[in-house]
XYZ file of C-alpha atoms in Angstrom:
378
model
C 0.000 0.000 0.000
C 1.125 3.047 -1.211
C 2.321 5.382 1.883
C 0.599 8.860 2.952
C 2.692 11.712 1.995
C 3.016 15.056 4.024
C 4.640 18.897 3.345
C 5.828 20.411 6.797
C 8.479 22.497 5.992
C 8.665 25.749 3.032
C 10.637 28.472 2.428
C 10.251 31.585 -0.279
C 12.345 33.507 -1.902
C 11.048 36.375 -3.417
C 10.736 40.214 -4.191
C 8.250 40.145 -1.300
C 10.507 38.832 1.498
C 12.951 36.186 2.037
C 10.493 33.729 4.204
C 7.160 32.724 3.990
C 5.894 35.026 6.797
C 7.214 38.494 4.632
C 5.549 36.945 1.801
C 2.214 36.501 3.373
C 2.722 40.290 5.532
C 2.724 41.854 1.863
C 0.002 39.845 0.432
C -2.306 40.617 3.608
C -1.499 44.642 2.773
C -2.085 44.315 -1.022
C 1.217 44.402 -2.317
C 2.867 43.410 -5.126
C 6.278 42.856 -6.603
C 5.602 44.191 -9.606
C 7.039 47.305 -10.370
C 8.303 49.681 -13.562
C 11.557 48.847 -14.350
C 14.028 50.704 -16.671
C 17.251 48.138 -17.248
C 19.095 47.963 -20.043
C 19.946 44.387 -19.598
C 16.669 43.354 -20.682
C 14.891 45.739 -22.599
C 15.897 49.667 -24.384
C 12.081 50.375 -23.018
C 10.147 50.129 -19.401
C 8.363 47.420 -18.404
C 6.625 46.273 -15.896
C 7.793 42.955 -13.696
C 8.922 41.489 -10.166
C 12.491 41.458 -9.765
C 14.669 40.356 -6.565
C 17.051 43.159 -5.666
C 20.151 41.783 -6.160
C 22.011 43.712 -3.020
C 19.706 41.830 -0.821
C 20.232 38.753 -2.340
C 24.026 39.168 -2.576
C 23.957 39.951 1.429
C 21.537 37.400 1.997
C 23.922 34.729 0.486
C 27.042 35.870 2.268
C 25.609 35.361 5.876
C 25.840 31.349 4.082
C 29.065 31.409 2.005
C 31.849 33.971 1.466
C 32.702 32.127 -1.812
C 31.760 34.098 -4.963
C 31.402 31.472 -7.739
C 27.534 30.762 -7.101
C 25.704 32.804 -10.081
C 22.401 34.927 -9.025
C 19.803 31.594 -9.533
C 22.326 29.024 -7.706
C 22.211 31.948 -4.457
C 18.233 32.019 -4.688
C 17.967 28.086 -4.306
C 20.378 27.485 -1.693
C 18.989 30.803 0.304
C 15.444 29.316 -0.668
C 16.541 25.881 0.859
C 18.995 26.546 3.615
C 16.411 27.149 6.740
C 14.665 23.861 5.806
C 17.847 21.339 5.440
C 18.230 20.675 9.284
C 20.700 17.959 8.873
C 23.168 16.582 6.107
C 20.399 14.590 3.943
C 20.459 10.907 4.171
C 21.101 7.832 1.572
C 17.730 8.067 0.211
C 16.524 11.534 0.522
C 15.786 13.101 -2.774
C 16.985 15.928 -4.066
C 14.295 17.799 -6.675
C 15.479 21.147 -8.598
C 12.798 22.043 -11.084
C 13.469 25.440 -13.129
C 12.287 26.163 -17.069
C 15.749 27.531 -18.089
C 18.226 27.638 -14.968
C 21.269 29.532 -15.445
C 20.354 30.874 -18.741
C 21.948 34.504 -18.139
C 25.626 32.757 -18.140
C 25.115 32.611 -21.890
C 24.614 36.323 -22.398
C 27.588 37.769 -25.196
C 28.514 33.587 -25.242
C 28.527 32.888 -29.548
C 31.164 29.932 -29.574
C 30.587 28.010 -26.323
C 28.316 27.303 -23.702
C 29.731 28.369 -20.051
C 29.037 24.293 -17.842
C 26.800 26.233 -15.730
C 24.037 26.304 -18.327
C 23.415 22.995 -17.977
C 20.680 22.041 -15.843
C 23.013 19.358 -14.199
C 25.336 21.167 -13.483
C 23.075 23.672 -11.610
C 21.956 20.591 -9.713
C 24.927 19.330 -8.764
C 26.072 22.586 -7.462
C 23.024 23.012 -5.222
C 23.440 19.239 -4.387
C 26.807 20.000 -3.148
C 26.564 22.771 -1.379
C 24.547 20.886 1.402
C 26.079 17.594 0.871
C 23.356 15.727 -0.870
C 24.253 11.849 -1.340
C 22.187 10.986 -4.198
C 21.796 12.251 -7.575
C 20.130 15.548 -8.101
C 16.595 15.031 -10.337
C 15.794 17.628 -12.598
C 12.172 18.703 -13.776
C 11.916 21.027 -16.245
C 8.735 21.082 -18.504
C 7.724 25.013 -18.755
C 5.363 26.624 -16.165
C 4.364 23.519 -14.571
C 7.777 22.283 -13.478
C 7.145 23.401 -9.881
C 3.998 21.574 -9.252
C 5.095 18.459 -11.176
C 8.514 18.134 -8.651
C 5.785 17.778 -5.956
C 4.012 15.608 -7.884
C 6.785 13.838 -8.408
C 8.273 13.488 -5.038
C 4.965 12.027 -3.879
C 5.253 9.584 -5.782
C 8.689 8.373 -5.485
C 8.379 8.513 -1.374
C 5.015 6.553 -2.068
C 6.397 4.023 -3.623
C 9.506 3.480 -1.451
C 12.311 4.635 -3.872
C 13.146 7.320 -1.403
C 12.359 7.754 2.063
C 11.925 11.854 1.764
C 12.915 14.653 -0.234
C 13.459 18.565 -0.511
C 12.274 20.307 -3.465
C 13.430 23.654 -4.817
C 12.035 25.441 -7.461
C 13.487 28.605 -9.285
C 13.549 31.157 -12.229
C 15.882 34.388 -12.662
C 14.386 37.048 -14.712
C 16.907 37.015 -18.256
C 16.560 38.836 -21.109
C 16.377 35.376 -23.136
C 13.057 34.827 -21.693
C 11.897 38.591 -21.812
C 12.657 38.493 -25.385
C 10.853 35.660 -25.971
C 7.451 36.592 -24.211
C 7.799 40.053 -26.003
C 8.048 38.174 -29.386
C 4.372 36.429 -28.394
C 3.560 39.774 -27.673
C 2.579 38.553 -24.128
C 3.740 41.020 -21.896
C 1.749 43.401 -20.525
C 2.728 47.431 -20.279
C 1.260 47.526 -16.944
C 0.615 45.116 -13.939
C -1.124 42.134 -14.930
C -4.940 41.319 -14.127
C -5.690 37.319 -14.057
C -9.362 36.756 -15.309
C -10.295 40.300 -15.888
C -11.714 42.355 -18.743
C -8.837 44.818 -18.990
C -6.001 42.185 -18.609
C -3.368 42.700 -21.269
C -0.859 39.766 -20.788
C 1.244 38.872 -18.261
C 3.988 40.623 -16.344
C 7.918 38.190 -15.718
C 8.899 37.637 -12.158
C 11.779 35.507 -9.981
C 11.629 33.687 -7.367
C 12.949 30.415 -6.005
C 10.452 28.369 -3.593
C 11.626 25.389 -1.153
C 9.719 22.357 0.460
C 10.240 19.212 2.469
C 8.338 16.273 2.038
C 7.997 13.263 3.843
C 6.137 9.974 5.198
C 7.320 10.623 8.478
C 3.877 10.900 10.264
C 6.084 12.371 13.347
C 7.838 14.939 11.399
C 3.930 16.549 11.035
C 3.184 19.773 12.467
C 0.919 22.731 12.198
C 0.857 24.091 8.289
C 1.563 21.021 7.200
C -0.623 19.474 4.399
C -1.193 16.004 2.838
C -0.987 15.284 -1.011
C -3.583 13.306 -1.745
C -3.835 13.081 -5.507
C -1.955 14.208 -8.566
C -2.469 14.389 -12.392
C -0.717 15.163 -15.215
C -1.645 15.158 -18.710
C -0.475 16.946 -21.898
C -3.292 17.958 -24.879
C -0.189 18.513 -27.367
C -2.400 21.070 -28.953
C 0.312 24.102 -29.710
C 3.543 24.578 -28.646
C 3.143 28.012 -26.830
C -1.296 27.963 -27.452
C -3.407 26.428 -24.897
C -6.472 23.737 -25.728
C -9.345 26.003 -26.317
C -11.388 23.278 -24.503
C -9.012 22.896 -21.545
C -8.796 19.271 -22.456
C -5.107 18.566 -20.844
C -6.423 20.733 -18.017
C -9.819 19.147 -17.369
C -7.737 15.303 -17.382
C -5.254 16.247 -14.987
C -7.983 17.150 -12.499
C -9.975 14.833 -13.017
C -7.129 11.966 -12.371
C -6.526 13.988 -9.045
C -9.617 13.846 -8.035
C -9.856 9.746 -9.030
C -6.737 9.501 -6.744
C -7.563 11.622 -4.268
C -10.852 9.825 -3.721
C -13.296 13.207 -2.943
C -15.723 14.527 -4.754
C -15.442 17.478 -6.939
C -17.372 19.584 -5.038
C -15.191 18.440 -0.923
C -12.908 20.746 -2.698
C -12.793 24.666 -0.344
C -10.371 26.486 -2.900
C -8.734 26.767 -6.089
C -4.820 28.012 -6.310
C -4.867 28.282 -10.232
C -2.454 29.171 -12.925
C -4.015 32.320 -14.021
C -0.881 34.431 -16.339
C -3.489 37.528 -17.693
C -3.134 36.128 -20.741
C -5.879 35.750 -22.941
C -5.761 32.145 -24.096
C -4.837 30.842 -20.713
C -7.358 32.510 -18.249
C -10.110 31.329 -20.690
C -8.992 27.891 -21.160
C -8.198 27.492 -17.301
C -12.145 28.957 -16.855
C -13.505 26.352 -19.692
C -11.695 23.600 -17.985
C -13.430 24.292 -14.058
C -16.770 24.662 -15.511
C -16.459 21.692 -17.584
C -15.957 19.809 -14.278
C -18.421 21.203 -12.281
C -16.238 23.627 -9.937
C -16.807 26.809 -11.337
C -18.000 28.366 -8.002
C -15.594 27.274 -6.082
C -13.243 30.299 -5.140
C -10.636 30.202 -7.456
C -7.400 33.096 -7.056
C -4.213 33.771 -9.027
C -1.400 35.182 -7.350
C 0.268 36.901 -10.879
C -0.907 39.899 -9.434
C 1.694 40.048 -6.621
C 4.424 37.756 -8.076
C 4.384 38.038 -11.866
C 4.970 35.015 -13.704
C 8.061 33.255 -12.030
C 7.951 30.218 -14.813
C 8.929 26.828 -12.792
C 8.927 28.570 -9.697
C 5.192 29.253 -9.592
C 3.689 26.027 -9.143
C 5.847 25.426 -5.653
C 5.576 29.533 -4.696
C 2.026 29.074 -5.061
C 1.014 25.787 -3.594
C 3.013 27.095 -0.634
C 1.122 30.296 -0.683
C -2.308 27.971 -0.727
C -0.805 26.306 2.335
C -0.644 29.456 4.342
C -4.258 30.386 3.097
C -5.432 26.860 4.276
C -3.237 27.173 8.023
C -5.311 30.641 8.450
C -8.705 29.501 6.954
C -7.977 32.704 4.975
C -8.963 33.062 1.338
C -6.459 36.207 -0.442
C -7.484 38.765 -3.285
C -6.671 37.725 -6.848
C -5.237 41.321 -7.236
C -5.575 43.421 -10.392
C -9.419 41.352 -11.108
C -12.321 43.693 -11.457
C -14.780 42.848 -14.169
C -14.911 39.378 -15.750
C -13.106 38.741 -19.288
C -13.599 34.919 -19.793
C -16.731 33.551 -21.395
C -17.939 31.520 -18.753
C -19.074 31.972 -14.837
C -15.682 32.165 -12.717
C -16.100 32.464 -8.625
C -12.530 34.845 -8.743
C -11.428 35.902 -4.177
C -12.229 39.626 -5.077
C -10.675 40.428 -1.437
C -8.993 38.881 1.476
C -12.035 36.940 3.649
C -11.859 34.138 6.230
C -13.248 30.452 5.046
C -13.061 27.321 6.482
C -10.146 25.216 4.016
C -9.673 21.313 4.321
C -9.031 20.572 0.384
C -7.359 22.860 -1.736
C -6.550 22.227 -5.426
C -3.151 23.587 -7.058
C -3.122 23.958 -11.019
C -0.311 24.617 -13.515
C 0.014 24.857 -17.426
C 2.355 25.271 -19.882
C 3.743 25.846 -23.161
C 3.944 22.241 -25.694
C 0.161 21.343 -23.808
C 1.278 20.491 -20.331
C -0.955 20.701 -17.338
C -0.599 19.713 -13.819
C -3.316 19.277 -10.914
C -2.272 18.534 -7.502
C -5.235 17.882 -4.532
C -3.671 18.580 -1.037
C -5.472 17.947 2.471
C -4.809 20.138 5.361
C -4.179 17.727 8.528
């Protein structure tokens, strides 16, 4: 029998603190990370997105190490991950880094070779390292739902026995590869985003770097801490940067977490969705809920105070769920007003108390991928 599987320990990095508790002070008083930015590094123009200020991060990571190797995405993991790795991991703890494009600023003015800290193994290893991991690093990277898929993941390889815990870290930097690229889809937004709404104009960038511990240690439990109860993941293959216009990919993920989770649709208290402010997304997210039945449930993106952080978002925001759910506390979606998707969506339109035993986390990405994760607060 496959073995119950716990979160009790998280950590955030972010432009809104660097712990959990800053993160949730800021959300509580409305504010976001986003901001107008004028760097040259990533565009001639202003634009609007949630960076990390580097000085902080730089000080940050000397309190841990006065080496100066580590590039600006290595420091945000291992600051993201250091208060939670209590002891020098075991034989078969797991380590999980999940990122869409890791160290992808090394490769700035690079034409003839690629620097070994673009690979995504490499970045592992170095994180491994640095707190003495024993086994081999695992690597998820597969777009925006990266984040939610390590958890998803994990679960499954404590459940079956193949490890016996395991941290996972999830993180973006903000690059001008990736800026570029939105700005090409003509994605980005020239002012701060607004999941679901009318007026939303596309999304706004952000970085971050989230960390959890997971485990089947029923005495390692403690108040937060939440159960994963069922997990899905299914790709539509419809477009390679357009979402299904019927949600399909979606509406099968949650549907196999709710088959594994064993609960009804409608035992589910809260929705922690994907929500970018893009057109095709927020509409095909809002398809996908209806089609299942859980259109009123009350359903929040947190774009608004985080921008999109890429393969961060999925761990940032299941951990941000997981303070809602320890408070009974349901946040704003900020930036919503007025409804812009076709269909009936219940969107938190301010902070307000509710009782939450069953939240649902929901990620999707570019190439049709879509991950649904069904936690249980215990």
């Amino acid at each position: 029998m496959p073995k119950e599987v716990f979160i009790t320990e998280t950590n955030i990095i972010s432009p809104l603190g660097f712990d959990v508790a800053a993160n949730i002070q800021h959300i509580e008083q409305r504010i976001s990370g986003v901001r107008q930015h004028q760097d040259f590094r990533f565009s001639p123009d202003p634009f609007f997105g949630a960076l990390i200020d580097p000085a902080a991060r730089d000080t940050a990571f000397s309190a841990l190490s006065a080496t100066t190797e580590y590039t600006p995405l290595e420091k945000m993991l291992i600051l993201a991950l250091h208060p939670i790795v209590k002891t020098i991991p075991g034989p078969k703890t797991a380590l999980i880094i999940s990122t869409t494009k890791g160290n992808i600023s090394v490769l700035a003015g690079q034409h003839d070779t690629v620097p070994p800290q673009a690979y995504l193994q490499h970045l592992a290893h170095t994180v491994g390292a640095f707190f003495k991991f024993q086994t081999t690093p695992i690597v998820i990277s597969n777009a925006c739902v990266s984040g939610i898929l390590a958890v998803a993941t994990a679960q499954r390889l404590i459940a079956t026995g193949r490890y016996d815990d395991a941290y996972v870290i999830s993180g973006d930097e903000f690059s001008e590869f990736v800026f570029s690229g939105f700005s090409s889809f003509q994605a980005l937004s020239d002012a701060p985003c607004k999941p679901y709404s009318l007026h939303r104009t596309g999304l706004n960038l952000g970085e971050a770097a989230a960390a959890v511990y997971i485990t089947a240690d029923p005495a390692l439990k403690q108040d937060g801490a939440v159960k994963i109860i069922g997990t899905g993941a299914i790709n539509d293959a419809n477009h390679i940067s357009g979402p299904s216009r019927t949600g399909e990919g979606l509406y099968r993920s949650i549907e196999n977490a709710l088959q594994e989770a064993k609960i009804p649709a409608t035992a589910l208290d809260y929705i922690s969705a994907h929500g970018t402010a893009t057109l095709y997304n927020d509409e095909m997210e809002a398809i996908a809920f209806n089609r299942l039945g859980i259109s009123s449930m009350p359903v929040n993106s947190f774009k608004g105070y985080y921008g999109h952080t890429l393969g961060a978002s999925g761990l940032l925001e299941t951990i941000l769920a997981m303070a809602s759910a320890k408070q009974n506390r349901l946040f704003e979606s900020l930036g919503y007003d007025e409804s812009g998707v076709s269909v009936p969506l219940n969107v938190i339109t301010e902070h307000r108390e509710q009782n939450i035993n069953y939240f649902l986390k929901t990620a999707s990405g570019f190439g049709g991928c879509n991950t649904a994760v069904i936690f249980e607060k215990i």
